[in-house]
Structures are given as structure tokens and as C-alpha cells.
PDB file of C-alpha atoms in Angstrom:
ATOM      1  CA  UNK A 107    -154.448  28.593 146.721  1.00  0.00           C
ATOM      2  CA  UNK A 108    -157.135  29.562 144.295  1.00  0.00           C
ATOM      3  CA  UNK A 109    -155.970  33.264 144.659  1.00  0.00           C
ATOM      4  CA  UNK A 110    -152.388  32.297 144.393  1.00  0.00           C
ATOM      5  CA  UNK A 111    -153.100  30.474 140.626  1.00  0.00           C
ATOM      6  CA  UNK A 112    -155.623  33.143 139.583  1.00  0.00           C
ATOM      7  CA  UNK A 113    -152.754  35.424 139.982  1.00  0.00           C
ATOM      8  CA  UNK A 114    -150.264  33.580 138.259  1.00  0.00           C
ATOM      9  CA  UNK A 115    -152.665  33.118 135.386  1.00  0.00           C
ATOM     10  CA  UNK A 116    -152.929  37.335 135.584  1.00  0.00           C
ATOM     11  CA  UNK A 117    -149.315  37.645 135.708  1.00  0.00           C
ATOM     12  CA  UNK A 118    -148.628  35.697 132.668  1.00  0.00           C
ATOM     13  CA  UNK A 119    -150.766  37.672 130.907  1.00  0.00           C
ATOM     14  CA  UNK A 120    -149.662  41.203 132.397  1.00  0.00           C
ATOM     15  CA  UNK A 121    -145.977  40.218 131.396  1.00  0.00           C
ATOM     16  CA  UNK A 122    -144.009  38.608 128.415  1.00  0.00           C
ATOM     17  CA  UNK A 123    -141.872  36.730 130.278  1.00  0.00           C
ATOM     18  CA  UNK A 124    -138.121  35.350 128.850  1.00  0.00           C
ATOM     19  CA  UNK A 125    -137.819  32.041 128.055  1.00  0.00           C
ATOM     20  CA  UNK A 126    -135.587  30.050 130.684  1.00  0.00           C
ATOM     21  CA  UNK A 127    -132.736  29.910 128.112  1.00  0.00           C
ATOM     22  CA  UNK A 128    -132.860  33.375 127.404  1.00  0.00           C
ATOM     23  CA  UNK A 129    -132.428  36.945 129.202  1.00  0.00           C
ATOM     24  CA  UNK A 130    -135.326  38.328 126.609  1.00  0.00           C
ATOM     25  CA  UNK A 131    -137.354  36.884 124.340  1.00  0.00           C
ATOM     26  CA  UNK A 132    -136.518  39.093 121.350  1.00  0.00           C
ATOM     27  CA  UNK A 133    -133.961  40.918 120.218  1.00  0.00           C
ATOM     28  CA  UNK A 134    -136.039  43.797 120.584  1.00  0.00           C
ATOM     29  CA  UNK A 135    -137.180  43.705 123.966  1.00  0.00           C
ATOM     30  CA  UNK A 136    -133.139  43.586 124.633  1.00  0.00           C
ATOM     31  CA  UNK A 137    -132.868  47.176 122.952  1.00  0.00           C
ATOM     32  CA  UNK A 138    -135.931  48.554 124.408  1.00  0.00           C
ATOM     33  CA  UNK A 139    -134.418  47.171 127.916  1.00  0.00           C
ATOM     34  CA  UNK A 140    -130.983  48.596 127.469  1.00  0.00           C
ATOM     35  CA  UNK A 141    -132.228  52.178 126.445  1.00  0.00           C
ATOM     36  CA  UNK A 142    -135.353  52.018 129.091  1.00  0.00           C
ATOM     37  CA  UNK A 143    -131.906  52.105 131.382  1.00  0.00           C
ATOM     38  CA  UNK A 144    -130.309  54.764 129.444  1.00  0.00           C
ATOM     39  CA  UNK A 145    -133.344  57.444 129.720  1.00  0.00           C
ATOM     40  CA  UNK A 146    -133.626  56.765 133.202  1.00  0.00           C
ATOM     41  CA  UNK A 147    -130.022  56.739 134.102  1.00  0.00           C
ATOM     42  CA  UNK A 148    -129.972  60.202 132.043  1.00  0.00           C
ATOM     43  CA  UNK A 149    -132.754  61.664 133.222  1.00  0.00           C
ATOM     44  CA  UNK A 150    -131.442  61.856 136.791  1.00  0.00           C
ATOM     45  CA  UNK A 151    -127.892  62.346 135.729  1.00  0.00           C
ATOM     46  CA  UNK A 152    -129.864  65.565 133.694  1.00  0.00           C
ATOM     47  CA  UNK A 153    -131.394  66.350 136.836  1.00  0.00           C
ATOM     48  CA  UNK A 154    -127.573  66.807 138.744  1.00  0.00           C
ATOM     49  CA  UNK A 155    -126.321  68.014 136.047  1.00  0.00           C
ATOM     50  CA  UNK A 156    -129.007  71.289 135.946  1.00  0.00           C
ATOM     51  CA  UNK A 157    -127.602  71.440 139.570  1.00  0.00           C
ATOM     52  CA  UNK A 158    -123.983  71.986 138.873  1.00  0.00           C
ATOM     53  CA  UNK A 159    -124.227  74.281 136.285  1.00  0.00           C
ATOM     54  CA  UNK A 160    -126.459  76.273 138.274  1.00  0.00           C
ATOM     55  CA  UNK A 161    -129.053  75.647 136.244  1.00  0.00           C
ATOM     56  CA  UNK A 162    -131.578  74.519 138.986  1.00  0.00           C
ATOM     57  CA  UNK A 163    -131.266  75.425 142.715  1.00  0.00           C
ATOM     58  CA  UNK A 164    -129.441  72.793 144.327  1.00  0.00           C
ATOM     59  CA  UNK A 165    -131.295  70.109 146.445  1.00  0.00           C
ATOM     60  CA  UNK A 166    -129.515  68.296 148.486  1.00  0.00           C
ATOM     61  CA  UNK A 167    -132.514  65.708 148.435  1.00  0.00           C
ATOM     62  CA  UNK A 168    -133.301  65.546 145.101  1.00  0.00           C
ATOM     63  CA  UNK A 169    -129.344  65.048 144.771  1.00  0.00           C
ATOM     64  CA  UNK A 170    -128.836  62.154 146.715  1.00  0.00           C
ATOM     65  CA  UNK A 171    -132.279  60.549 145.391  1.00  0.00           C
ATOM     66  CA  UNK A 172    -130.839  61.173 141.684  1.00  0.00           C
ATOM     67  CA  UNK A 173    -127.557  60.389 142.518  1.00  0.00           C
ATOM     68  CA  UNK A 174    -128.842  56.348 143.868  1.00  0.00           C
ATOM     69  CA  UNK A 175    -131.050  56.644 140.632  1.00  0.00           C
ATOM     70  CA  UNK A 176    -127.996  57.100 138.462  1.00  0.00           C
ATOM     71  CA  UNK A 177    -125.955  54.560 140.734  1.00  0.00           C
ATOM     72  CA  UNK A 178    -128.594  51.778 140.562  1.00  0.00           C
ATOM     73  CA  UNK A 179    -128.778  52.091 136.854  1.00  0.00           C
ATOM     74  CA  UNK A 180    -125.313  52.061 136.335  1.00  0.00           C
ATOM     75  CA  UNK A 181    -125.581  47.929 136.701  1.00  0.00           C
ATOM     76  CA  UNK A 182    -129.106  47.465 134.388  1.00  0.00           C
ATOM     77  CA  UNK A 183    -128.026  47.921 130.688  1.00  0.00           C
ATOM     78  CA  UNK A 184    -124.849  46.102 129.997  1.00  0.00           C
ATOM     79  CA  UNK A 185    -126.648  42.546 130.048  1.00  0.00           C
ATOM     80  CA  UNK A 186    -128.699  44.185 127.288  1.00  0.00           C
ATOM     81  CA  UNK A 187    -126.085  44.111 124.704  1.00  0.00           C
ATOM     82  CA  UNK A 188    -126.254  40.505 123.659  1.00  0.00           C
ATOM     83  CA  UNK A 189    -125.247  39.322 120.105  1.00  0.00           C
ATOM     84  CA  UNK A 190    -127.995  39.707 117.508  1.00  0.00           C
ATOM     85  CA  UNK A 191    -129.280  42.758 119.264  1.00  0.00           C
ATOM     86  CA  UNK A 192    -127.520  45.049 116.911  1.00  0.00           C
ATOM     87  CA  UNK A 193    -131.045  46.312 115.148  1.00  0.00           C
ATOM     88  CA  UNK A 194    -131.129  49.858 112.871  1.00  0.00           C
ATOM     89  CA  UNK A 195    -132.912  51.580 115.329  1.00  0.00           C
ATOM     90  CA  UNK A 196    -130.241  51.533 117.862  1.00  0.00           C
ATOM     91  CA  UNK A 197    -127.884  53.642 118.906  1.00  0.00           C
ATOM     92  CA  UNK A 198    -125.427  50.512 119.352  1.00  0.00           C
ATOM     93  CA  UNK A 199    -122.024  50.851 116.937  1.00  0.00           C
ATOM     94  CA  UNK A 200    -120.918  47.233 115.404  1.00  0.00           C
ATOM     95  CA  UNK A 201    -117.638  47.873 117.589  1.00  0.00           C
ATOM     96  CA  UNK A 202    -119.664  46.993 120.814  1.00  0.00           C
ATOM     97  CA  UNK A 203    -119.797  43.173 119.942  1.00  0.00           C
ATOM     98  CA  UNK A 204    -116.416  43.829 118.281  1.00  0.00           C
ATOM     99  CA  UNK A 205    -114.755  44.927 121.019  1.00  0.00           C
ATOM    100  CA  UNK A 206    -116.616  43.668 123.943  1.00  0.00           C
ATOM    101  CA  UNK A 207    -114.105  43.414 126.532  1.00  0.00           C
ATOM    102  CA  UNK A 208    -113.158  47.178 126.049  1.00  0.00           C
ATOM    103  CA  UNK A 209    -116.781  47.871 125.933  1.00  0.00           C
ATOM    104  CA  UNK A 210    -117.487  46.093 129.087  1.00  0.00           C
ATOM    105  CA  UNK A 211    -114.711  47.952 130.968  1.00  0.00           C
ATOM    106  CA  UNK A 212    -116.302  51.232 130.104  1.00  0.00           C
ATOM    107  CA  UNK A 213    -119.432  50.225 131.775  1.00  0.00           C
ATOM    108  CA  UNK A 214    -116.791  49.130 134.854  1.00  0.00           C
ATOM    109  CA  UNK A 215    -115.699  52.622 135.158  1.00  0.00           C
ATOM    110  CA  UNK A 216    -118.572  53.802 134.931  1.00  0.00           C
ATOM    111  CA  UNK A 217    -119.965  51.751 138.154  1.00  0.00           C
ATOM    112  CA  UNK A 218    -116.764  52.945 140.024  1.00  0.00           C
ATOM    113  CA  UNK A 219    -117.740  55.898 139.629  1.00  0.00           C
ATOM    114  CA  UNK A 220    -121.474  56.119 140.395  1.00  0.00           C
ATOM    115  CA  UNK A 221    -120.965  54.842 144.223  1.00  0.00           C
ATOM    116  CA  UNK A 222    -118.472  58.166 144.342  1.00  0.00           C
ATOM    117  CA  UNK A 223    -121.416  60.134 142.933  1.00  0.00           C
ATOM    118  CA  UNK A 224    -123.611  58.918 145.642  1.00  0.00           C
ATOM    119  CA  UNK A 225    -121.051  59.621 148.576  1.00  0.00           C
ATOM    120  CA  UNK A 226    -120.762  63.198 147.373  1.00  0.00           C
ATOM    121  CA  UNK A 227    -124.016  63.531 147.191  1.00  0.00           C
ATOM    122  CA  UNK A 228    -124.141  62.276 150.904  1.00  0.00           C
ATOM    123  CA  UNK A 229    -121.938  65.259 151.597  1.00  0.00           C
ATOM    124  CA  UNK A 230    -124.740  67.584 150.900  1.00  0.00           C
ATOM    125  CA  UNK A 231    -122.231  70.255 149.063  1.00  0.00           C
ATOM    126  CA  UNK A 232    -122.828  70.661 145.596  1.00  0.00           C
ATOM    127  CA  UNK A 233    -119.418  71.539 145.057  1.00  0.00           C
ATOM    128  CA  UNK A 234    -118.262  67.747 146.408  1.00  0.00           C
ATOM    129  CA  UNK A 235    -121.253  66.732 143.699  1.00  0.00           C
ATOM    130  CA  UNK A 236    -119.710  68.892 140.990  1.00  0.00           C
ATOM    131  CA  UNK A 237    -116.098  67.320 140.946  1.00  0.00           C
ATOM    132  CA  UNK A 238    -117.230  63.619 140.839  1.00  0.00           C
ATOM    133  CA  UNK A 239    -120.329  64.830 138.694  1.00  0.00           C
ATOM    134  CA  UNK A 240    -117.714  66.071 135.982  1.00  0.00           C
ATOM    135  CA  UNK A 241    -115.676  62.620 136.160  1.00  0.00           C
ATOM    136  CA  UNK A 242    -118.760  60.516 135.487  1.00  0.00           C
ATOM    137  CA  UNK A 243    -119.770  62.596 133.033  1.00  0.00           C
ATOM    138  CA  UNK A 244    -116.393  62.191 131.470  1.00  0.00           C
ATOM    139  CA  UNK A 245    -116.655  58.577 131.178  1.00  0.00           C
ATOM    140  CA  UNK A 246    -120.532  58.582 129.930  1.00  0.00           C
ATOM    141  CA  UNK A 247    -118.825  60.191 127.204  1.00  0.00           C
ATOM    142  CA  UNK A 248    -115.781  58.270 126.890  1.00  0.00           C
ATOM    143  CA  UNK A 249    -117.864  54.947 126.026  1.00  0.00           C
ATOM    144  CA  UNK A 250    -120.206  57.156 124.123  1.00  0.00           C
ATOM    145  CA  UNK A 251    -117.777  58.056 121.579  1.00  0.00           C
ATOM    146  CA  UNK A 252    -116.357  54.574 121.051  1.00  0.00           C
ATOM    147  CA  UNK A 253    -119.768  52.696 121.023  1.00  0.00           C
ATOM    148  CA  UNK A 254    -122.464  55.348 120.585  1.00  0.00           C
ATOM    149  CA  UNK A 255    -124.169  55.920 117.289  1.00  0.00           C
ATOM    150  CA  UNK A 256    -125.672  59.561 116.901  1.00  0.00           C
ATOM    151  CA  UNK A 257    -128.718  58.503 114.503  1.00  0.00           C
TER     152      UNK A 257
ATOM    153  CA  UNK B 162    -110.527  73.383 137.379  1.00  0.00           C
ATOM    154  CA  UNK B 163    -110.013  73.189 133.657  1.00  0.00           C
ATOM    155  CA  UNK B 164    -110.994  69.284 133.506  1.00  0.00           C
ATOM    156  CA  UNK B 165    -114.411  70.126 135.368  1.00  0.00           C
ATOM    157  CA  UNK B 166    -115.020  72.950 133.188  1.00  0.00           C
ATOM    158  CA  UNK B 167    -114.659  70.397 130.790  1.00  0.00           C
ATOM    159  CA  UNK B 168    -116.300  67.780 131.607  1.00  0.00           C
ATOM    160  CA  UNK B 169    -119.352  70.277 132.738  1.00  0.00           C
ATOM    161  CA  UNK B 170    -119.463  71.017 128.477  1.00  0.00           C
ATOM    162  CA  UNK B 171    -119.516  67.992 127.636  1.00  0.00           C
ATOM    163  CA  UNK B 172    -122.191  66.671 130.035  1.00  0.00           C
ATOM    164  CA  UNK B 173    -124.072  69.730 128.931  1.00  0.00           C
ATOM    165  CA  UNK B 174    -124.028  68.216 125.133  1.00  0.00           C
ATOM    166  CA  UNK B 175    -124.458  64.555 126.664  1.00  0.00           C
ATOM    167  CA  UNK B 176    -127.439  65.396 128.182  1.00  0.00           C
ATOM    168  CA  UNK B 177    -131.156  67.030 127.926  1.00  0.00           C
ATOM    169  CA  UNK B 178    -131.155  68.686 131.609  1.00  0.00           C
ATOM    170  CA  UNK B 179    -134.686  69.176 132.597  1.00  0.00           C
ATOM    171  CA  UNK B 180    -135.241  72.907 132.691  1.00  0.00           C
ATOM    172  CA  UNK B 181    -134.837  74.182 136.466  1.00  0.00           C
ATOM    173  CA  UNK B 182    -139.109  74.547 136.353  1.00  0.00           C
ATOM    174  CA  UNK B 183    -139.693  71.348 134.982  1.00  0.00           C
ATOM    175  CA  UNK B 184    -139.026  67.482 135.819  1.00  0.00           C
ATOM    176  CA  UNK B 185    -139.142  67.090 132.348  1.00  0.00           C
ATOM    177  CA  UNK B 186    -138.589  69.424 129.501  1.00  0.00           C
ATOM    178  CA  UNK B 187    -140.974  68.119 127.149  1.00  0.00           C
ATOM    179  CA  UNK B 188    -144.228  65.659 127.675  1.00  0.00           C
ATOM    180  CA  UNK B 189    -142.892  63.210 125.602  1.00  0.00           C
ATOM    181  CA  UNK B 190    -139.705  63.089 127.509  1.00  0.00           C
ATOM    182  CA  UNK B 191    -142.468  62.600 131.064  1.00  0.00           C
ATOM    183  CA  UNK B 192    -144.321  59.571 128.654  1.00  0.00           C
ATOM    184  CA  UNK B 193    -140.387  58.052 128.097  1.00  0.00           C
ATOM    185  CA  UNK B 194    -139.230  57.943 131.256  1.00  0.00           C
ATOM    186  CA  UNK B 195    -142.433  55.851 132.516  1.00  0.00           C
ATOM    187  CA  UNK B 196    -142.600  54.007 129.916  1.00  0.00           C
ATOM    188  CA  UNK B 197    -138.616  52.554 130.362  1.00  0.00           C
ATOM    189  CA  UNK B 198    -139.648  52.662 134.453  1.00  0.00           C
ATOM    190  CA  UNK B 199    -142.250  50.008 133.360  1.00  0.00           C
ATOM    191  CA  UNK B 200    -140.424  48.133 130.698  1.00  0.00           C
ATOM    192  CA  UNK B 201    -137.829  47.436 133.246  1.00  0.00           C
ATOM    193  CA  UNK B 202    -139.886  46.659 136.132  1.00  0.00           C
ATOM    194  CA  UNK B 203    -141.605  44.071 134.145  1.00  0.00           C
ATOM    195  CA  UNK B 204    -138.653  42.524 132.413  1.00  0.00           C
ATOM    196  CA  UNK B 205    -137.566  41.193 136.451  1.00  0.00           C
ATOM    197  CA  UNK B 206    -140.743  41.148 137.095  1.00  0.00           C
ATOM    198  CA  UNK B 207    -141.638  38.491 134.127  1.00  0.00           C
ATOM    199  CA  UNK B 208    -138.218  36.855 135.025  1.00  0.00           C
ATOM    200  CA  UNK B 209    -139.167  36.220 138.558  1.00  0.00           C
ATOM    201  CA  UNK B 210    -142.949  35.071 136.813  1.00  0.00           C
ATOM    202  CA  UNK B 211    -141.106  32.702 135.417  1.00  0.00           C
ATOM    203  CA  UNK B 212    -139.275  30.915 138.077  1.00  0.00           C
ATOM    204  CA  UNK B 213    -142.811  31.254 139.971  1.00  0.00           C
ATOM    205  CA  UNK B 214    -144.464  29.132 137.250  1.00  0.00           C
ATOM    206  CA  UNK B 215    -141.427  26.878 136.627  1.00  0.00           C
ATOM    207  CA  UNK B 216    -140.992  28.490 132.863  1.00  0.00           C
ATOM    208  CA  UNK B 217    -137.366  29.312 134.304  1.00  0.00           C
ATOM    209  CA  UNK B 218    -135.282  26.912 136.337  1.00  0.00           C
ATOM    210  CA  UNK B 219    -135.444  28.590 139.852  1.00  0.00           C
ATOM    211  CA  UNK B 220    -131.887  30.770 140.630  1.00  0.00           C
ATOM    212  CA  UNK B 221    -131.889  32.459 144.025  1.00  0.00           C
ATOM    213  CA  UNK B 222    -129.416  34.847 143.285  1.00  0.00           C
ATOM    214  CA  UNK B 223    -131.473  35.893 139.895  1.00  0.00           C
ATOM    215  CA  UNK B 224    -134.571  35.557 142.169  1.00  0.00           C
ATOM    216  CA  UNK B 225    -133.339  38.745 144.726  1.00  0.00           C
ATOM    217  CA  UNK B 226    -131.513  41.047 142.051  1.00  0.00           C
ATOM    218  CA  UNK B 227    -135.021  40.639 140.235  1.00  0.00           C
ATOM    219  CA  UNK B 228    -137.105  41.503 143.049  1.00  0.00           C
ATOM    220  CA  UNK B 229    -134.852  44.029 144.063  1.00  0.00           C
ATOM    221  CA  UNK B 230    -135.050  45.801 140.550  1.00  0.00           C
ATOM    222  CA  UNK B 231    -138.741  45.443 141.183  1.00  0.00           C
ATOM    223  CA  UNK B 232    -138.813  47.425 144.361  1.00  0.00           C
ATOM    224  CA  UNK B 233    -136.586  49.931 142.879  1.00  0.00           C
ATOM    225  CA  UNK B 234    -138.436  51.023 139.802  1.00  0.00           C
ATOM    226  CA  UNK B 235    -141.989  50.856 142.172  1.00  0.00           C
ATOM    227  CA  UNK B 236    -140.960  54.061 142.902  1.00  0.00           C
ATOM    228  CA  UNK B 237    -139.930  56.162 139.668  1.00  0.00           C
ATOM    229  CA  UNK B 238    -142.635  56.073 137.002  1.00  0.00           C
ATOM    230  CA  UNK B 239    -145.527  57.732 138.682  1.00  0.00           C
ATOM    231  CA  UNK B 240    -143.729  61.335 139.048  1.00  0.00           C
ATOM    232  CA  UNK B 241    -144.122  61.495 135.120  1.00  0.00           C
ATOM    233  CA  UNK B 242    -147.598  60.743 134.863  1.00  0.00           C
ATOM    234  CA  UNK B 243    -147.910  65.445 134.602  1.00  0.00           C
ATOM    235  CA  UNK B 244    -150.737  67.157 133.476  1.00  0.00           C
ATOM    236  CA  UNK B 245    -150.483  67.436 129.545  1.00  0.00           C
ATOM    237  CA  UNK B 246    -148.821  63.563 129.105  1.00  0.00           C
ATOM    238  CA  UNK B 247    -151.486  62.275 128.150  1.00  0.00           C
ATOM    239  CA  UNK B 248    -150.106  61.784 124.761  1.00  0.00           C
ATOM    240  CA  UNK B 249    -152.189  59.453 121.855  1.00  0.00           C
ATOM    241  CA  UNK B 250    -148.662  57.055 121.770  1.00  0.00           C
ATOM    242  CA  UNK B 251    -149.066  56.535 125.487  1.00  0.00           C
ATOM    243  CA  UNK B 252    -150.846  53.523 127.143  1.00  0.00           C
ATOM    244  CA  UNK B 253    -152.232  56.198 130.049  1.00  0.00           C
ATOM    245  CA  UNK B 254    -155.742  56.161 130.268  1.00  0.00           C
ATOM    246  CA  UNK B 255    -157.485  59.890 130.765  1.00  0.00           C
ATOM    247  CA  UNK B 256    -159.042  58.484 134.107  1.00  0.00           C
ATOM    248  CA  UNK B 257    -155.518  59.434 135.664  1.00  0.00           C
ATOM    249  CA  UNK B 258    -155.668  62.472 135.463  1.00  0.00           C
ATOM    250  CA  UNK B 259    -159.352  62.516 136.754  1.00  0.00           C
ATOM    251  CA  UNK B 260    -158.912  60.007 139.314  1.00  0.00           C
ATOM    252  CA  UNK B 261    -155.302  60.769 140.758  1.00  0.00           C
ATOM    253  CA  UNK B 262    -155.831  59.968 144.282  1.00  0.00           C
ATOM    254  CA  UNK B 263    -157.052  56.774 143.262  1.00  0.00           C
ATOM    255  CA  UNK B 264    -153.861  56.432 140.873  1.00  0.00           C
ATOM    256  CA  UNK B 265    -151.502  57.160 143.631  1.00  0.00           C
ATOM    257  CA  UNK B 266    -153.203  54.981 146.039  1.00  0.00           C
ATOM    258  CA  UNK B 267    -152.841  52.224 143.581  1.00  0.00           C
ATOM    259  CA  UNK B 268    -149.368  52.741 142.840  1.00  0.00           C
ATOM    260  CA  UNK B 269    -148.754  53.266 146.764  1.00  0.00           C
ATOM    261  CA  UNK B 270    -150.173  49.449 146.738  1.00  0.00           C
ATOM    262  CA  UNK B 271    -147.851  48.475 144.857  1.00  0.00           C
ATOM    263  CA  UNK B 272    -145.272  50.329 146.776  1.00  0.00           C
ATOM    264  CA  UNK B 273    -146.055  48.283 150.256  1.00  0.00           C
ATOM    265  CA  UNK B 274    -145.836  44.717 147.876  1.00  0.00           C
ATOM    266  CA  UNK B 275    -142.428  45.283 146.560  1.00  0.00           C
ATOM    267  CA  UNK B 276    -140.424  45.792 149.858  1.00  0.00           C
ATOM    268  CA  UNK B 277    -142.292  42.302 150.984  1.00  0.00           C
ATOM    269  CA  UNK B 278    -140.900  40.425 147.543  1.00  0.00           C
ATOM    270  CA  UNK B 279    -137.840  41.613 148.372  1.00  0.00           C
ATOM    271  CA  UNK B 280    -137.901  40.043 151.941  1.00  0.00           C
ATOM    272  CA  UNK B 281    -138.990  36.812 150.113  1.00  0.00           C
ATOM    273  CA  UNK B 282    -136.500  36.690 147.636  1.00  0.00           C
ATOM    274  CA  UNK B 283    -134.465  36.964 150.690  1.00  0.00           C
ATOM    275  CA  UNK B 284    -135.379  33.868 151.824  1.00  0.00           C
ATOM    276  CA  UNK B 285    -134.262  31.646 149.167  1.00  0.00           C
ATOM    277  CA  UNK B 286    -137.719  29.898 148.947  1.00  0.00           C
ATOM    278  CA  UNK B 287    -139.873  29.868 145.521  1.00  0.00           C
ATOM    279  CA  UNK B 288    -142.560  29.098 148.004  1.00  0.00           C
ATOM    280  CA  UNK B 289    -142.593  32.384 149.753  1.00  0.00           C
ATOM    281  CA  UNK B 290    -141.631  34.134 146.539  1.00  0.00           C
ATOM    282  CA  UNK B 291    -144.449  32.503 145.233  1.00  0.00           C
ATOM    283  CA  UNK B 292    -147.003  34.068 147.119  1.00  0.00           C
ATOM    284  CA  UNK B 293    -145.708  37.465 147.133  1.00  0.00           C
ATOM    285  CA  UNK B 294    -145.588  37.321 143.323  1.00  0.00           C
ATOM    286  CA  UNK B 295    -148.811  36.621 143.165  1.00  0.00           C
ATOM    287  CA  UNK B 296    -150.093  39.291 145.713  1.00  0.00           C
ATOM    288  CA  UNK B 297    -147.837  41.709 143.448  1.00  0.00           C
ATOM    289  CA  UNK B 298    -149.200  40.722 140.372  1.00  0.00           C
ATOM    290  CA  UNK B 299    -152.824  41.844 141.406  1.00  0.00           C
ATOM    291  CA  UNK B 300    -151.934  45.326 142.246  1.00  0.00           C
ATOM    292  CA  UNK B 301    -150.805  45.379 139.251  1.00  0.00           C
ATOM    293  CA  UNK B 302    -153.596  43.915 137.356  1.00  0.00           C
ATOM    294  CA  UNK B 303    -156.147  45.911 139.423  1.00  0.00           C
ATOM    295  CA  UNK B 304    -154.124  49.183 138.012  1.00  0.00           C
ATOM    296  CA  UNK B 305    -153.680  48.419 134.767  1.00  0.00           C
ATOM    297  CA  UNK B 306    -157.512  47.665 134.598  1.00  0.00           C
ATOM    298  CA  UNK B 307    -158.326  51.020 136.033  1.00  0.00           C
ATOM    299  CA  UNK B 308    -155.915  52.992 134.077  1.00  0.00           C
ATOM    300  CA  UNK B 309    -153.840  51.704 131.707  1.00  0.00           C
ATOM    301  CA  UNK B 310    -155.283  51.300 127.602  1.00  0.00           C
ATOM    302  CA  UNK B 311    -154.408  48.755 125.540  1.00  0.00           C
ATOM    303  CA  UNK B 312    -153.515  49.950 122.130  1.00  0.00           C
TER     304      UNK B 312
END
């Protein structure tokens, strides 16, 4: 029991938890959240993508573990995108909160696709990978150039 | 053909492929990607804190996705902990790099809690979640105080 509340009193320092009536605590943390999802969902989709354009030898390991990477992620950064999180140093365009329902099916094709990603990459044959590899890609950019700000 | 060729261009200008040699092309790119492996670890892992210490009304649906986020990012960040990341913006202390087997054992700690948080959330009961939490927080107390610098 002691152990248990020693720990708890650790973990609420380790952490900055949300309040109960909110998903974070500041509109930051929201942004920080949202493109903490965004490097990590890019980084692996990088990581395929060096592997269809033949720009790293294709593992079929490293494919599938990238591949559930990209999947998993697909679902994280969406929630992010709550009102008042619109700060400078994002890379969030106004239109997001202006047009959230086309904004939100974006992300929805986007997580039909990743679970297509992963089956290919099941397949073991990068040139399965490479077909649905160019269709995500297609609609990373598709929301990118509605809702994406280059800064 | 033509729409993969495509899409291959444009994920080429989407992304920043890691070069074939390299997990990550540049050592700030290695202290991003742990850094957003952390940030959202500890966002569930604060929202779970808080159902644990009744900050957040308890949600056992919330309670699993969190855990299972947890258990998820357990395994990414430590990859990008490379030689030459040890950047001044970065929270990584030298000892690291001089202690790695100790750093991997720590984070392979970590590694055994998560699966078992997951198999609480599973159960639907704060208690057992409870005590997991707890047992999770102090691996990752006891690696933070080893290796991590507060700036």
C-alpha cells in the first residue's frame, strides 16, 4: 500500500496530467501532441518510403514493423485538433476548425488506408507495399494541401 | 503505373526519408522522434494517472486505449537515443551513452510493465489498474533519475 501511494505521488510528478474535463491541459500540449504523432507517423512512413523508391534495401521486417507504426498512428492526432489550439507555431490552416467535417474525413481515409498498408506489408513483396504505399501517400497529401500550413 | 509514379513524387516531397545508412538523417531528427515517443506515452500515461488518483472520472474504454498507447510507444523511443544525439536542447543525460546496457535494461523494464497494464486495463478494474500504474510509474522514475536532465 505504501509502495502503491509513493508511486502515485512519483507519477504525479513525472507527468502533467489533463484535467478530467479536458483532453490536455493547454492548448499547447494539444499541438505538441498532434505533431509528436505526425513525426512519428512520418518517420516510419519515411522509412517505407526509402524502400519503394529503392532508396534502402527492402526489409520485409522493418516493413511490416513501420507499416503497424504508421497504422497505429494513423488514430493518435485527430483528437489533437481541438478549438483554441490554432497557435502561430503550427502548421494547422484556420480551414481545419472551419471545415471540420471535411477535415475529419481526410483523417478517415487515411485510416482506411493504413490497415491496407499493413496487409501488404504482410505480403512480404515490396511491390504489393509500393501500390498501397503510393495511395496513402496520396491522401497524406490530399489533407496536407487543404489543411497544412508550410511555415 | 502513372498514378504510382505519382504518388511516389509526391511522397518523396512529403517526406524526409531517412538515408538508406541511417535511421535518421540528421541528430536532431533522432532527438524529435524520442522526444514525440515520450510526449505521447505520457499524455495516456498522465490520463490513466488520473483516473488512478480520481483527478479523472474513471472510463474503461479511455482506461485500455490509454494503456494500450502506453505499451505501444514503450517500444519506439530508445532506437533514437544514437551516438552524436546528445544534443544541448535534449533532456538525455551523457550517462546514456556511457551506461547503455544499463539504459536498455531500464527501458526493457519498462517494456515487461506495459504489456501487464494492458492486461489490467483489460479487466475493467481501477483496482488492478491501480497497481500496475504504480509499478509502471517507478520504472519510469528510476530512469528518468538515472538518465534523464531536467532543464
Amino acid at each position: 500500500m505504501r509502495q502503491t501511494t509513493l508511486a502515485l505521488g512519483l507519477a504525479a510528478v513525472l507527468l502533467t496530467a489533463a484535467p478530467a474535463y479536458a483532453q490536455f491541459a493547454k492548448p499547447l500540449d494539444a499541438v505538441k501532441y498532434r505533431q509528436s504523432a505526425f513525426i512519428i507517423m512520418a518517420t516510419s512512413f519515411g522509412r517505407l518510403g526509402a524502400m519503394v523508391q529503392g532508396k534502402a534495401p527492402f526489409d520485409a521486417k522493418a516493413a511490416l514493423e513501420n507499416a503497424k507504426i504508421v497504422e497505429f498512428m494513423s488514430h493518435l492526432p485527430w483528437q489533437a485538433f481541438q478549438p483554441g489550439t490554432d497557435l502561430p507555431d503550427s502548421h494547422a490552416k484556420p480551414e481545419i476548425w472551419k471545415e471540420m467535417d471535411k477535415f475529419k474525413a481526410d483523417a478517415g481515409k487515411l485510416q482506411e488506408m493504413t490497415p491496407k498498408l499493413v496487409a501488404a506489408a504482410q505480403t512480404g513483396k515490396l511491390d504489393e507495399i509500393k501500390v498501397v504505399f503510393g495511395q496513402t501517400a496520396k491522401t497524406c497529401k490530399a489533407c496536407h494541401d487543404s489543411f497544412r500550413e508550410e511555415l
